[in-house]
Amino acid sequence: MFVPHTSCSLVIMENADPTARKDLEMFFERLVPEDTAYLIHTAEGSDDSTSHIRTVLTRSSEVLPIANGEMQLGTWQGVFLFEHRRKPHQRKIAVTIIGE
Amino acid sequence: MFVPHTSCSLVIMENADPTARKDLEMFFERLVPEDTAYLIHTAEGSDDSTSHIRTVLTRSSEVLPIANGEMQLGTWQGVFLFEHRRKPHQRKIAVTIIGE
Amino acid sequence: MFVPHTSCSLVIMENADPTARKDLEMFFERLVPEDTAYLIHTAEGSDDSTSHIRTVLTRSSEVLPIANGEMQLGTWQGVFLFEHRRKPHQRKIAVTIIGE
């Protein structure tokens, strides 16, 4: 799976309790705060450079094993698109399947 | 290689000197401290949400080239399972090999 | 794509405006400062352990879809080698292509 964008990313994350995702968002808001004063790539707003940095700290692709026609995710794993911009965006995900 | 868990991850890391791994652990304990007060997903303890966040900051899969039947790791590279929970856990790794 | 090194990494990043990459470098210099006092794996200098940590926070491999003989990168995406050492190094990248 691959996202052709530079301000959102793919993460494999705890899928059961939404508070886990909430914590992840709060953590990233503290690690890469949108009002980071020293950043200069802010033509599209204060969430411009921070979106790219958050993407690099996570990732644009995820690789998952498939068996019997099903993704072999663990019980608690889900694949999530992690949006790093404030405004809603339409996002595409490219899925490539390799094998017989 | 893929770990079907949400509180441990795979990392490619310096394999020769154990102090490099010790530094990595110390860094993560400071970056995502287990006593982070604002986290709310702590049903399984103070290392619950932090384990998921550390997993997202690293990764659940690693993809390595193979040639002549051997992983083409660099001289100093090793693949390590990075356990993010305090208590010992039994972990599985799924290995998928693609090619002739 | 795979880098067989432990002190540089591959990142998919905004490719148009060089200030985005500058911001990424500044962010990592703050997140993992080279003069981090508590790190002990510093036989090769103060940028030794920090290089490994920065590699783990990013990644050693990138996986990209290919169609019609071309990498299906998004408009703003570029693949960059992120050098974490101060001194210049010669780096190799292994590229493996799977498919027909």
Short mmCIF file of C-alpha atoms in Angstrom, two decimals:
data_model
loop_
_atom_site.label_atom_id
_atom_site.label_comp_id
_atom_site.label_asym_id
_atom_site.label_seq_id
_atom_site.Cartn_x
_atom_site.Cartn_y
_atom_site.Cartn_z
CA MET A 1 0.00 0.00 0.00
CA PHE A 2 1.31 3.38 -0.97
CA VAL A 3 0.08 6.93 -0.55
CA PRO A 4 1.24 9.33 -3.29
CA HIS A 5 1.01 12.34 -0.97
CA THR A 6 3.52 14.26 1.15
CA SER A 7 1.28 15.37 3.98
CA CYS A 8 -0.44 12.18 5.07
CA SER A 9 0.91 8.75 5.82
CA LEU A 10 0.08 5.12 6.46
CA VAL A 11 0.41 3.64 9.93
CA ILE A 12 -0.29 0.24 11.41
CA MET A 13 -1.90 0.91 14.74
CA GLU A 14 -4.06 -0.51 17.50
CA ASN A 15 -7.51 -0.83 15.91
CA ALA A 16 -9.84 -1.58 18.82
CA ASP A 17 -9.85 1.44 21.11
CA PRO A 18 -10.12 4.87 19.43
CA THR A 19 -8.32 6.47 22.39
CA ALA A 20 -5.08 4.88 21.13
CA ARG A 21 -5.40 6.91 17.91
CA LYS A 22 -6.32 10.00 19.89
CA ASP A 23 -3.12 9.58 21.92
CA LEU A 24 -1.09 9.19 18.75
CA GLU A 25 -2.50 12.47 17.43
CA MET A 26 -1.82 14.26 20.71
CA PHE A 27 1.73 12.91 20.76
CA PHE A 28 2.43 14.12 17.21
CA GLU A 29 0.91 17.51 17.96
CA ARG A 30 3.47 17.83 20.77
CA LEU A 31 6.42 16.29 18.88
CA VAL A 32 5.89 18.41 15.75
CA PRO A 33 3.71 21.33 16.89
CA GLU A 34 2.03 23.26 14.10
CA ASP A 35 3.25 26.56 15.53
CA THR A 36 6.94 25.56 15.40
CA ALA A 37 8.57 28.96 14.97
CA TYR A 38 11.86 27.97 13.30
CA LEU A 39 10.27 26.21 10.30
CA ILE A 40 10.48 28.18 7.06
CA HIS A 41 8.54 26.02 4.54
CA THR A 42 5.16 27.46 5.50
CA ALA A 43 3.83 28.83 2.20
CA GLU A 44 0.66 26.75 2.63
CA GLY A 45 0.27 27.57 6.31
CA SER A 46 1.76 26.56 9.64
CA ASP A 47 0.76 22.93 9.01
CA ASP A 48 2.76 22.75 5.75
CA SER A 49 6.26 21.76 6.85
CA THR A 50 4.96 19.95 9.92
CA SER A 51 2.85 17.71 7.65
CA HIS A 52 5.94 16.68 5.66
CA ILE A 53 7.94 16.05 8.84
CA ARG A 54 5.15 13.93 10.34
CA THR A 55 5.01 11.96 7.09
CA VAL A 56 8.74 11.25 7.26
CA LEU A 57 8.46 10.18 10.92
CA THR A 58 5.80 7.67 9.90
CA ARG A 59 5.76 6.35 6.31
CA SER A 60 4.25 6.46 2.83
CA SER A 61 4.07 2.71 2.32
CA GLU A 62 3.10 -0.35 4.29
CA VAL A 63 3.95 -3.90 3.28
CA LEU A 64 1.74 -6.70 4.56
CA PRO A 65 1.80 -10.46 4.11
CA ILE A 66 -1.20 -12.09 2.43
CA ALA A 67 -2.25 -15.72 2.85
CA ASN A 68 -5.40 -17.46 1.63
CA GLY A 69 -6.50 -14.22 0.06
CA GLU A 70 -6.42 -12.27 3.32
CA MET A 71 -4.10 -9.71 4.84
CA GLN A 72 -2.32 -11.33 7.75
CA LEU A 73 -2.77 -8.50 10.19
CA GLY A 74 -2.49 -9.23 13.89
CA THR A 75 -5.65 -9.24 16.00
CA TRP A 76 -5.13 -5.67 17.21
CA GLN A 77 -3.63 -4.22 14.05
CA GLY A 78 -5.37 -1.91 11.62
CA VAL A 79 -3.98 0.08 8.71
CA PHE A 80 -4.86 3.74 9.00
CA LEU A 81 -4.38 6.79 6.84
CA PHE A 82 -2.88 9.45 9.09
CA GLU A 83 -3.93 12.90 7.82
CA HIS A 84 -1.45 15.62 8.78
CA ARG A 85 -3.22 18.67 7.34
CA ARG A 86 -5.87 20.56 9.23
CA LYS A 87 -8.24 20.97 6.30
CA PRO A 88 -9.91 17.85 4.89
CA HIS A 89 -8.21 16.44 1.80
CA GLN A 90 -9.16 13.77 -0.68
CA ARG A 91 -6.49 11.05 -0.60
CA LYS A 92 -5.62 8.10 -2.82
CA ILE A 93 -4.05 4.83 -1.78
CA ALA A 94 -2.33 2.58 -4.32
CA VAL A 95 -2.55 -1.11 -3.49
CA THR A 96 -0.21 -3.56 -5.22
CA ILE A 97 -0.59 -7.31 -4.71
CA ILE A 98 2.29 -9.63 -5.51
CA GLY A 99 2.08 -13.42 -5.85
CA GLU A 100 0.09 -16.14 -7.53
CA MET B 1 9.37 -9.47 7.64
CA PHE B 2 6.30 -8.50 9.52
CA VAL B 3 5.34 -8.42 13.20
CA PRO B 4 1.61 -8.88 13.83
CA HIS B 5 1.77 -6.94 17.10
CA THR B 6 1.02 -3.33 18.08
CA SER B 7 3.52 -2.90 20.90
CA CYS B 8 6.79 -4.08 19.41
CA SER B 9 8.45 -3.28 16.11
CA LEU B 10 11.20 -4.20 13.70
CA VAL B 11 14.25 -1.99 13.29
CA ILE B 12 17.39 -2.20 11.23
CA MET B 13 20.16 -1.09 13.51
CA GLU B 14 23.89 -1.14 14.17
CA ASN B 15 24.62 -4.75 15.10
CA ALA B 16 28.16 -4.71 16.44
CA ASP B 17 28.20 -2.63 19.60
CA PRO B 18 25.35 -3.24 22.10
CA THR B 19 25.74 0.33 23.39
CA ALA B 20 24.12 1.56 20.16
CA ARG B 21 20.94 -0.37 21.06
CA LYS B 22 21.16 0.86 24.65
CA ASP B 23 21.27 4.45 23.34
CA LEU B 24 18.25 3.77 21.14
CA GLU B 25 16.30 2.53 24.16
CA MET B 26 17.33 5.53 26.24
CA PHE B 27 16.35 7.88 23.45
CA PHE B 28 12.88 6.32 23.09
CA GLU B 29 12.37 6.37 26.86
CA ARG B 30 12.95 10.15 26.70
CA LEU B 31 11.00 10.75 23.45
CA VAL B 32 7.95 8.75 24.57
CA PRO B 33 8.27 8.48 28.37
CA GLU B 34 6.13 5.82 29.98
CA ASP B 35 4.80 8.28 32.54
CA THR B 36 3.45 10.70 29.89
CA ALA B 37 0.59 12.29 31.81
CA TYR B 38 -1.68 13.41 28.95
CA LEU B 39 -2.08 9.94 27.38
CA ILE B 40 -5.48 8.37 27.98
CA HIS B 41 -5.19 4.89 26.40
CA THR B 42 -3.62 3.32 29.50
CA ALA B 43 -6.01 0.46 30.31
CA GLU B 44 -3.09 -1.99 30.23
CA GLY B 45 -0.75 0.30 32.17
CA SER B 46 1.40 3.36 31.57
CA ASP B 47 3.34 1.50 28.85
CA ASP B 48 0.18 0.79 26.82
CA SER B 49 -0.23 3.88 24.63
CA THR B 50 3.50 4.57 24.64
CA SER B 51 4.10 1.12 23.13
CA HIS B 52 1.77 1.86 20.23
CA ILE B 53 3.35 5.28 19.65
CA ARG B 54 6.86 3.80 19.67
CA THR B 55 5.67 1.18 17.17
CA VAL B 56 4.35 3.87 14.84
CA LEU B 57 7.62 5.85 15.13
CA THR B 58 9.50 2.75 14.03
CA ARG B 59 7.68 0.11 11.92
CA SER B 60 5.93 -3.24 11.77
CA SER B 61 7.61 -4.46 8.60
CA GLU B 62 11.06 -4.49 7.08
CA VAL B 63 11.80 -5.22 3.44
CA LEU B 64 15.23 -6.57 2.56
CA PRO B 65 16.84 -7.57 -0.72
CA ILE B 66 17.98 -11.19 -1.12
CA ALA B 67 20.66 -12.40 -3.50
CA ASN B 68 22.24 -15.85 -3.79
CA GLY B 69 19.97 -17.04 -1.01
CA GLU B 70 21.23 -14.49 1.49
CA MET B 71 19.82 -11.27 2.94
CA GLN B 72 21.85 -8.38 1.56
CA LEU B 73 22.30 -6.56 4.83
CA GLY B 74 25.15 -4.08 5.14
CA THR B 75 28.16 -5.01 7.26
CA TRP B 76 26.90 -3.15 10.32
CA GLN B 77 23.19 -3.81 9.89
CA GLY B 78 21.13 -6.21 11.95
CA VAL B 79 17.36 -6.70 12.10
CA PHE B 80 16.08 -6.43 15.65
CA LEU B 81 12.75 -6.87 17.33
CA PHE B 82 12.22 -3.78 19.46
CA GLU B 83 10.03 -4.69 22.47
CA HIS B 84 8.08 -1.71 23.79
CA ARG B 85 6.32 -3.35 26.75
CA ARG B 86 7.93 -3.67 30.17
CA LYS B 87 6.82 -7.24 30.80
CA PRO B 88 8.27 -10.00 28.60
CA HIS B 89 6.01 -11.04 25.72
CA GLN B 90 6.12 -13.89 23.27
CA ARG B 91 6.33 -12.42 19.76
CA LYS B 92 5.88 -13.84 16.27
CA ILE B 93 7.57 -12.65 13.09
CA ALA B 94 6.12 -13.51 9.68
CA VAL B 95 8.75 -13.86 6.96
CA THR B 96 7.67 -13.76 3.32
CA ILE B 97 10.16 -14.44 0.53
CA ILE B 98 9.42 -13.32 -3.01
CA GLY B 99 11.26 -14.48 -6.13
CA GLU B 100 12.46 -17.59 -7.89
CA MET C 1 15.14 0.47 -2.53
CA PHE C 2 17.44 -0.37 0.29
CA VAL C 3 20.45 1.35 1.86
CA PRO C 4 22.92 -1.07 3.45
CA HIS C 5 24.14 1.58 5.93
CA THR C 6 23.30 2.39 9.55
CA SER C 7 23.85 6.15 9.51
CA CYS C 8 21.83 7.32 6.53
CA SER C 9 18.31 6.55 5.45
CA LEU C 10 15.74 6.80 2.68
CA VAL C 11 12.84 9.19 2.93
CA ILE C 12 9.98 10.11 0.65
CA MET C 13 9.66 13.86 0.91
CA GLU C 14 8.32 16.99 -0.73
CA ASN C 15 10.52 17.41 -3.83
CA ALA C 16 9.71 20.89 -5.12
CA ASP C 17 10.83 23.39 -2.50
CA PRO C 18 14.28 22.82 -0.93
CA THR C 19 13.15 24.65 2.22
CA ALA C 20 11.01 21.60 3.09
CA ARG C 21 14.20 19.49 3.27
CA LYS C 22 15.96 22.23 5.22
CA ASP C 23 13.12 22.17 7.76
CA LEU C 24 13.38 18.40 8.03
CA GLU C 25 17.10 18.69 8.80
CA MET C 26 16.51 21.40 11.40
CA PHE C 27 13.79 19.32 13.01
CA PHE C 28 16.03 16.25 13.28
CA GLU C 29 18.89 18.36 14.64
CA ARG C 30 16.52 19.39 17.45
CA LEU C 31 14.88 16.00 17.95
CA VAL C 32 18.17 14.09 18.09
CA PRO C 33 20.83 16.76 18.79
CA GLU C 34 24.38 15.71 18.06
CA ASP C 35 25.54 16.90 21.48
CA THR C 36 23.07 14.67 23.37
CA ALA C 37 24.99 14.15 26.62
CA TYR C 38 23.48 10.85 27.80
CA LEU C 39 24.39 8.83 24.70
CA ILE C 40 27.28 6.43 25.19
CA HIS C 41 27.85 4.93 21.72
CA THR C 42 30.09 7.78 20.55
CA ALA C 43 33.32 5.99 19.57
CA GLU C 44 33.12 7.60 16.11
CA GLY C 45 32.13 11.02 17.43
CA SER C 46 29.08 12.80 18.77
CA ASP C 47 27.21 12.08 15.52
CA ASP C 48 27.68 8.30 15.87
CA SER C 49 24.73 7.18 18.00
CA THR C 50 22.57 10.05 16.78
CA SER C 51 23.03 8.82 13.20
CA HIS C 52 21.74 5.37 14.13
CA ILE C 53 18.79 6.82 16.02
CA ARG C 54 17.88 9.11 13.11
CA THR C 55 18.06 6.09 10.79
CA VAL C 56 15.65 4.13 13.00
CA LEU C 57 13.25 7.10 13.15
CA THR C 58 13.18 7.16 9.36
CA ARG C 59 13.96 3.93 7.44
CA SER C 60 16.46 1.86 5.46
CA SER C 61 14.05 0.79 2.73
CA GLU C 62 11.32 2.31 0.62
CA VAL C 63 8.80 0.33 -1.39
CA LEU C 64 7.23 1.99 -4.40
CA PRO C 65 4.66 0.83 -6.94
CA ILE C 66 5.73 0.69 -10.60
CA ALA C 67 3.39 0.85 -13.58
CA ASN C 68 4.22 1.14 -17.29
CA GLY C 69 7.88 1.07 -16.37
CA GLU C 70 7.71 4.12 -14.14
CA MET C 71 7.73 4.69 -10.40
CA GLN C 72 4.27 5.84 -9.39
CA LEU C 73 5.39 8.67 -7.14
CA GLY C 74 2.94 11.44 -6.38
CA THR C 75 3.45 14.84 -7.99
CA TRP C 76 5.23 16.27 -4.96
CA GLN C 77 7.07 13.16 -3.85
CA GLY C 78 10.76 12.53 -4.26
CA VAL C 79 12.95 9.78 -2.81
CA PHE C 80 15.92 11.21 -0.95
CA LEU C 81 18.95 9.78 0.77
CA PHE C 82 19.08 11.39 4.19
CA GLU C 83 22.72 11.58 5.34
CA HIS C 84 23.05 11.60 9.13
CA ARG C 85 26.82 11.93 9.46
CA ARG C 86 28.59 15.26 9.40
CA LYS C 87 31.44 14.15 7.16
CA PRO C 88 30.66 13.23 3.54
CA HIS C 89 30.27 9.48 2.95
CA GLN C 90 29.98 7.39 -0.17
CA ARG C 91 26.65 5.55 -0.07
CA LYS C 92 25.15 2.67 -2.02
CA ILE C 93 21.49 2.07 -2.76
CA ALA C 94 20.24 -1.38 -3.74
CA VAL C 95 17.25 -1.31 -6.08
CA THR C 96 15.18 -4.47 -6.52
CA ILE C 97 12.36 -4.59 -9.09
CA ILE C 98 9.66 -7.24 -8.81
CA GLY C 99 7.17 -8.15 -11.50
CA GLU C 100 6.94 -9.04 -15.16
#
